[in-house]
Amino acid sequence: MFERRLYHHIDFGLLAAILALCAIGLSQIYSATGGWTAIVETQIVGILLGTVALVVCLSIDYRTLADKSHWIYGAVVVLLIYVLLFGAVRGGSRRWIDLGAFNLQPSEFAKATLALVLAKFLGDSRRGVVSNVDLVIAGAVTAIPLFIIAKQPDLGTAATLIPVAFAVAFVAGMPMRLLGILAVVAVLAAPIAWRFALQDYQKERISTFLDPAQDARGAGYQQIQARITVGSGGPWGKGFTEGTQGQLRFLPVAHNDFIFSVLAEEQGFAGVIVALGLYFFIIMRAIQAAQLAKDRLGAYLVLGVLASFTFQVIYNITMSAGLAPVKGLTLPLMSYGGSSMIATLAGFGLILNVRMRRFTN
Amino acid sequence: MASTEDRRRIDGRLTILRWGVALTFGALAVGFWFLQIVQHAQFREMAENNHQRTLALRAPRGVLFDRNGKVLVENRGSLTVSIVREHTKDLDRTINLVSEVAGLDVEDVRQIVERHKGEPAYRPIVVLEDASLAQVAALSARRLDFELPDVVVEEVPMRRYPTEALAAHLFGYVGEASDAQIGDGIATGSIVGQSGVERVYNKLLMGEDGARRVVVNSMGREIRTLEEVPPVAGRRVQLTIDYDLQKAAEDGFRHAGFNGSAVILDPRDGEVLSLVSLPAYDPNDFASGIDSATWAALNTDSLRPLQNRAIQGRYSPGSTFKIVVATAALEEGLVTPDFKVNCPGGASFFGRYFMCHLRGGHGLMDMRHALEKSCNVYFYTLGNMLGVDKIHKWAEKLGLAGKTGIDLPNEQESLVPSTAWKLERTGERWYPGETISVSIGQGQVSVTPASLAVMIATVANGGTRVTPHVIRAVDEGAGWKKVVPTAVADRVAFRPETLSALHDGLWMVVNASGTGGRARIAGRDVSGKTGTAQVISNQGRLAARNSGRDLRDHGWFVFFAPRDNPQIAGVIFGEHNEHGFLGAPIAKHVIETYFAKQEGRPLPTLDPVVPPTPVLDQEIDPDTAIVQVLPAARGTASGTH
């Protein structure tokens, strides 16, 4: 299955950028958690297992995987339902399957799986342009895992599925007019959602974002502290493990949701530009992989995987600077989290896969 | 497999995505540039405020020593409880919980917090000074439970005053600086002297508070110290007070069973050996932040314990003033000590009949015997010869008019009238008849115990009006440095015959058949003079009989010893003790203590069993004289005899 010549088509630049970000993330986790801790070890294990997952996803031809995508999709949905019923409860939500040494978070794997199944469905469509029926079916396929994940509840991860669907539909030729209509509907629906759909704590987060000072010690605290953390870093940063905001716990979950703030504090604007540059390079390289893809399936798959990644990166970094409402969305490749790391690297395995096989038949 | 049309569409849409991502990342970079470069200074300061605290380290106040090096006022470690609002989620809840756990009045705590509301939230607000161990234990338990993360317990130095010989009014007390006191090195929340030596020498005693800059974590817990400026303790100050004499005087009052005041000086240089004002307060109550109930009780007490009677109480000097009149007459050269006046038991001046206290009269008296017997007629006569202005002049030279200049706050001026004074005050001229009352220390004369002490010291040392002072030496860091005493206020060398007449007469008061016999000490030649300060006129006494006020007279005893080359002089003022001679035993005890100490003998003790001496009705106090009865024209025989 893995021919020797394919090896030469692996995008080593992309791979290097990915591993560089993993290393930066690891070092900032080391700093934020105060040295060599179990958290650092878990992250290393996550990176290693993720690399294995990447290699596996790279080795198997994506078309073979796409052929099996309905099975994979079915398995993930079953896992999600299982989690909803029997999962480990932490912080008021059921997201994990306790595997002893490891907690598996199936929702992380739902993203790549959704990308795969949508790419297969829309890529196999005989006509060049997607029909409305196709779009409705794609919507339904997206809605099932989204609904289950939202029920856990984990609205953050659920939300990352939406860009997957939109990205695939977008490149698959979804009419621009329809996009516009959906945008208008979303804007009109916002007040209704505010009134009926959102929980009180969610409303609070949003209103706090608009005016953090109204609750400086409660929900607005994290946002204010995030801005202080980033701003106090200055051009060159306070130095590795010298950040006061992260080290002294003024910033909560510094090794997780706010890892980028810790980077900004300790490495300054210079470090931020380096990390932003790496992310930008990865995304551009991936888009290029979609362009080079031999078939629609490959292009759609790359875009689907890339969409949730890009959405999460942009949202998390914006939030890290205190410029977006605080939401439990991690920063892919850098934040602490085994399942997220494995799923993300597996996703990149697919992207590398598509690029590597651009010349095969 | 992909058609070219497909390829074109995908390429187009990917280009849109590329631009979208590029613009978003550009926006992010700009956002970080704003936060980290443009607004960096502001956020750096916020981060520092987050994790750095500057905590004040209270400087211990200077230790006060007595003249022999005995520690009088020192400092002890004390625990204070503060609220740091920065870590407070619900201030009301914290106030209620702290009050409940520590057993404090909620309203008091709320008021304290309210008073400091304008200060930065990280600055601790002290709500409980000198907390007991039980209170601290109870609060710490709640702290550990994270119920009171915003409460801080600190150890700070606190003033400790002696309890046996309190000298409360001399030391004064300390308290938090009022708004008016802030500035000139005194910061909000500083503890400063509010009265007495603590106030006058506050600059020396206060020292400089230190500061500690620490790193705290998000829970407010200290992680490490960045910088520490240790506090500079206040200067050590040596007072002129002799602890044993102070105690002797206070014991004397307790033993005698009345309140009052005593000012004991070294007549040679004006050093105050003892300064008593009773009833007193306990300065220790103030050191730990006086509670409102105690403060209210002190302020509303009809005995006025906060008043320093020694320098703020003004009373008529009574017969002790005869010393001034005698000095004036002799020094003005109007009479010699041999000048004689016949006392028939009273005399008429300006159409009024003024009585002597001895109904039968003293007979022919010279100056020495007139002083010994306190003969009113003799001094009426001298006063009449002198006129009020000469009396005023000599009262001033002896230190009885105006302030003594003692280094204690809020001294009252003593008053001896003059024609100019009356004209200015009332617009009326002086009637010579008024001089007669003045010449035996009644009428408008009103003096503080301290000024009377200066008067007797001036008489004792032969005319040098010393300025009483309580500070002796200061340790500026290089050992004791004697404080140069205030310049002598006035110096008149009395004529030798004046001095011998005064000293003889006052010696006879104590050692012959005078009223001061209770101060007699064999071989010490104690000299003195009793006096009575009328609280109310005889006519007024009848009218106010049922008012509930204490209308009993005050008694004076001024003294010095020994007669020749006196080393100790002073005044005992007995409040409502009715008789000046009742103060004499207090003086005796002080003088005995003084000489016992000087000669290295065991200090005398007061026999504890003697109850306050009952004054027999038939015992006539020559100072309690009825000065004046009705105008002579309406008949001299009055029913008030």
PDB file of N, CA and C in Angstrom, chain B residues 365-398:
ATOM      1  N   MET B 365       1.405  90.632 114.187  1.00  0.00           N
ATOM      2  CA  MET B 365       2.109  89.622 113.392  1.00  0.00           C
ATOM      3  C   MET B 365       3.197  90.263 112.548  1.00  0.00           C
ATOM      4  N   ASP B 366       4.357  89.590 112.436  1.00  0.00           N
ATOM      5  CA  ASP B 366       5.319  90.007 111.416  1.00  0.00           C
ATOM      6  C   ASP B 366       5.170  89.077 110.206  1.00  0.00           C
ATOM      7  N   MET B 367       6.014  89.293 109.209  1.00  0.00           N
ATOM      8  CA  MET B 367       5.862  88.551 107.947  1.00  0.00           C
ATOM      9  C   MET B 367       5.963  87.036 108.144  1.00  0.00           C
ATOM     10  N   ARG B 368       6.973  86.608 108.905  1.00  0.00           N
ATOM     11  CA  ARG B 368       7.181  85.175 109.071  1.00  0.00           C
ATOM     12  C   ARG B 368       5.974  84.508 109.723  1.00  0.00           C
ATOM     13  N   HIS B 369       5.485  85.153 110.782  1.00  0.00           N
ATOM     14  CA  HIS B 369       4.357  84.557 111.482  1.00  0.00           C
ATOM     15  C   HIS B 369       3.062  84.669 110.702  1.00  0.00           C
ATOM     16  N   ALA B 370       2.970  85.747 109.937  1.00  0.00           N
ATOM     17  CA  ALA B 370       1.768  85.882 109.106  1.00  0.00           C
ATOM     18  C   ALA B 370       1.700  84.742 108.090  1.00  0.00           C
ATOM     19  N   LEU B 371       2.854  84.364 107.526  1.00  0.00           N
ATOM     20  CA  LEU B 371       2.883  83.234 106.603  1.00  0.00           C
ATOM     21  C   LEU B 371       2.562  81.925 107.343  1.00  0.00           C
ATOM     22  N   GLU B 372       3.186  81.781 108.529  1.00  0.00           N
ATOM     23  CA  GLU B 372       2.986  80.561 109.313  1.00  0.00           C
ATOM     24  C   GLU B 372       1.512  80.359 109.638  1.00  0.00           C
ATOM     25  N   LYS B 373       0.904  81.483 110.101  1.00  0.00           N
ATOM     26  CA  LYS B 373      -0.491  81.380 110.544  1.00  0.00           C
ATOM     27  C   LYS B 373      -1.473  81.627 109.409  1.00  0.00           C
ATOM     28  N   SER B 374      -0.939  82.074 108.247  1.00  0.00           N
ATOM     29  CA  SER B 374      -1.794  82.398 107.093  1.00  0.00           C
ATOM     30  C   SER B 374      -2.792  83.496 107.452  1.00  0.00           C
ATOM     31  N   CYS B 375      -2.295  84.535 108.111  1.00  0.00           N
ATOM     32  CA  CYS B 375      -3.181  85.597 108.590  1.00  0.00           C
ATOM     33  C   CYS B 375      -3.706  86.445 107.439  1.00  0.00           C
ATOM     34  N   ASN B 376      -5.003  86.453 107.273  1.00  0.00           N
ATOM     35  CA  ASN B 376      -5.607  87.183 106.158  1.00  0.00           C
ATOM     36  C   ASN B 376      -5.406  88.691 106.286  1.00  0.00           C
ATOM     37  N   VAL B 377      -5.583  89.195 107.508  1.00  0.00           N
ATOM     38  CA  VAL B 377      -5.541  90.648 107.697  1.00  0.00           C
ATOM     39  C   VAL B 377      -4.178  91.193 107.278  1.00  0.00           C
ATOM     40  N   TYR B 378      -3.119  90.446 107.601  1.00  0.00           N
ATOM     41  CA  TYR B 378      -1.782  90.867 107.230  1.00  0.00           C
ATOM     42  C   TYR B 378      -1.654  91.019 105.718  1.00  0.00           C
ATOM     43  N   PHE B 379      -2.207  90.035 104.998  1.00  0.00           N
ATOM     44  CA  PHE B 379      -2.042  90.074 103.533  1.00  0.00           C
ATOM     45  C   PHE B 379      -3.045  90.995 102.855  1.00  0.00           C
ATOM     46  N   TYR B 380      -4.230  91.195 103.509  1.00  0.00           N
ATOM     47  CA  TYR B 380      -5.127  92.250 103.003  1.00  0.00           C
ATOM     48  C   TYR B 380      -4.368  93.571 102.995  1.00  0.00           C
ATOM     49  N   THR B 381      -3.662  93.783 104.115  1.00  0.00           N
ATOM     50  CA  THR B 381      -2.965  95.040 104.274  1.00  0.00           C
ATOM     51  C   THR B 381      -1.861  95.192 103.224  1.00  0.00           C
ATOM     52  N   LEU B 382      -1.073  94.115 103.039  1.00  0.00           N
ATOM     53  CA  LEU B 382      -0.011  94.179 102.031  1.00  0.00           C
ATOM     54  C   LEU B 382      -0.603  94.381 100.646  1.00  0.00           C
ATOM     55  N   GLY B 383      -1.645  93.667 100.350  1.00  0.00           N
ATOM     56  CA  GLY B 383      -2.270  93.748  99.043  1.00  0.00           C
ATOM     57  C   GLY B 383      -2.772  95.153  98.773  1.00  0.00           C
ATOM     58  N   ASN B 384      -3.371  95.714  99.782  1.00  0.00           N
ATOM     59  CA  ASN B 384      -3.897  97.067  99.649  1.00  0.00           C
ATOM     60  C   ASN B 384      -2.765  98.061  99.400  1.00  0.00           C
ATOM     61  N   MET B 385      -1.626  97.831 100.062  1.00  0.00           N
ATOM     62  CA  MET B 385      -0.484  98.712  99.862  1.00  0.00           C
ATOM     63  C   MET B 385       0.097  98.553  98.452  1.00  0.00           C
ATOM     64  N   LEU B 386       0.098  97.312  97.936  1.00  0.00           N
ATOM     65  CA  LEU B 386       0.727  97.036  96.644  1.00  0.00           C
ATOM     66  C   LEU B 386      -0.117  97.504  95.456  1.00  0.00           C
ATOM     67  N   GLY B 387      -1.401  97.242  95.559  1.00  0.00           N
ATOM     68  CA  GLY B 387      -2.253  97.447  94.386  1.00  0.00           C
ATOM     69  C   GLY B 387      -2.174  96.231  93.468  1.00  0.00           C
ATOM     70  N   VAL B 388      -3.224  96.030  92.649  1.00  0.00           N
ATOM     71  CA  VAL B 388      -3.335  94.787  91.901  1.00  0.00           C
ATOM     72  C   VAL B 388      -2.228  94.651  90.851  1.00  0.00           C
ATOM     73  N   ASP B 389      -1.792  95.773  90.292  1.00  0.00           N
ATOM     74  CA  ASP B 389      -0.819  95.663  89.204  1.00  0.00           C
ATOM     75  C   ASP B 389       0.536  95.166  89.684  1.00  0.00           C
ATOM     76  N   LYS B 390       0.933  95.574  90.883  1.00  0.00           N
ATOM     77  CA  LYS B 390       2.202  95.072  91.410  1.00  0.00           C
ATOM     78  C   LYS B 390       2.079  93.585  91.769  1.00  0.00           C
ATOM     79  N   ILE B 391       0.914  93.236  92.270  1.00  0.00           N
ATOM     80  CA  ILE B 391       0.706  91.807  92.552  1.00  0.00           C
ATOM     81  C   ILE B 391       0.812  91.004  91.253  1.00  0.00           C
ATOM     82  N   HIS B 392       0.177  91.533  90.202  1.00  0.00           N
ATOM     83  CA  HIS B 392       0.218  90.862  88.902  1.00  0.00           C
ATOM     84  C   HIS B 392       1.656  90.726  88.406  1.00  0.00           C
ATOM     85  N   LYS B 393       2.395  91.835  88.566  1.00  0.00           N
ATOM     86  CA  LYS B 393       3.779  91.846  88.084  1.00  0.00           C
ATOM     87  C   LYS B 393       4.594  90.734  88.750  1.00  0.00           C
ATOM     88  N   TRP B 394       4.419  90.599  90.064  1.00  0.00           N
ATOM     89  CA  TRP B 394       5.221  89.603  90.773  1.00  0.00           C
ATOM     90  C   TRP B 394       4.680  88.183  90.576  1.00  0.00           C
ATOM     91  N   ALA B 395       3.392  88.104  90.390  1.00  0.00           N
ATOM     92  CA  ALA B 395       2.835  86.774  90.059  1.00  0.00           C
ATOM     93  C   ALA B 395       3.446  86.281  88.760  1.00  0.00           C
ATOM     94  N   GLU B 396       3.597  87.215  87.814  1.00  0.00           N
ATOM     95  CA  GLU B 396       4.176  86.856  86.528  1.00  0.00           C
ATOM     96  C   GLU B 396       5.645  86.463  86.678  1.00  0.00           C
ATOM     97  N   LYS B 397       6.374  87.235  87.488  1.00  0.00           N
ATOM     98  CA  LYS B 397       7.790  86.927  87.698  1.00  0.00           C
ATOM     99  C   LYS B 397       7.971  85.557  88.356  1.00  0.00           C
ATOM    100  N   LEU B 398       6.999  85.186  89.164  1.00  0.00           N
ATOM    101  CA  LEU B 398       7.101  83.896  89.849  1.00  0.00           C
ATOM    102  C   LEU B 398       6.560  82.747  88.978  1.00  0.00           C
TER     103      LEU B 398
END
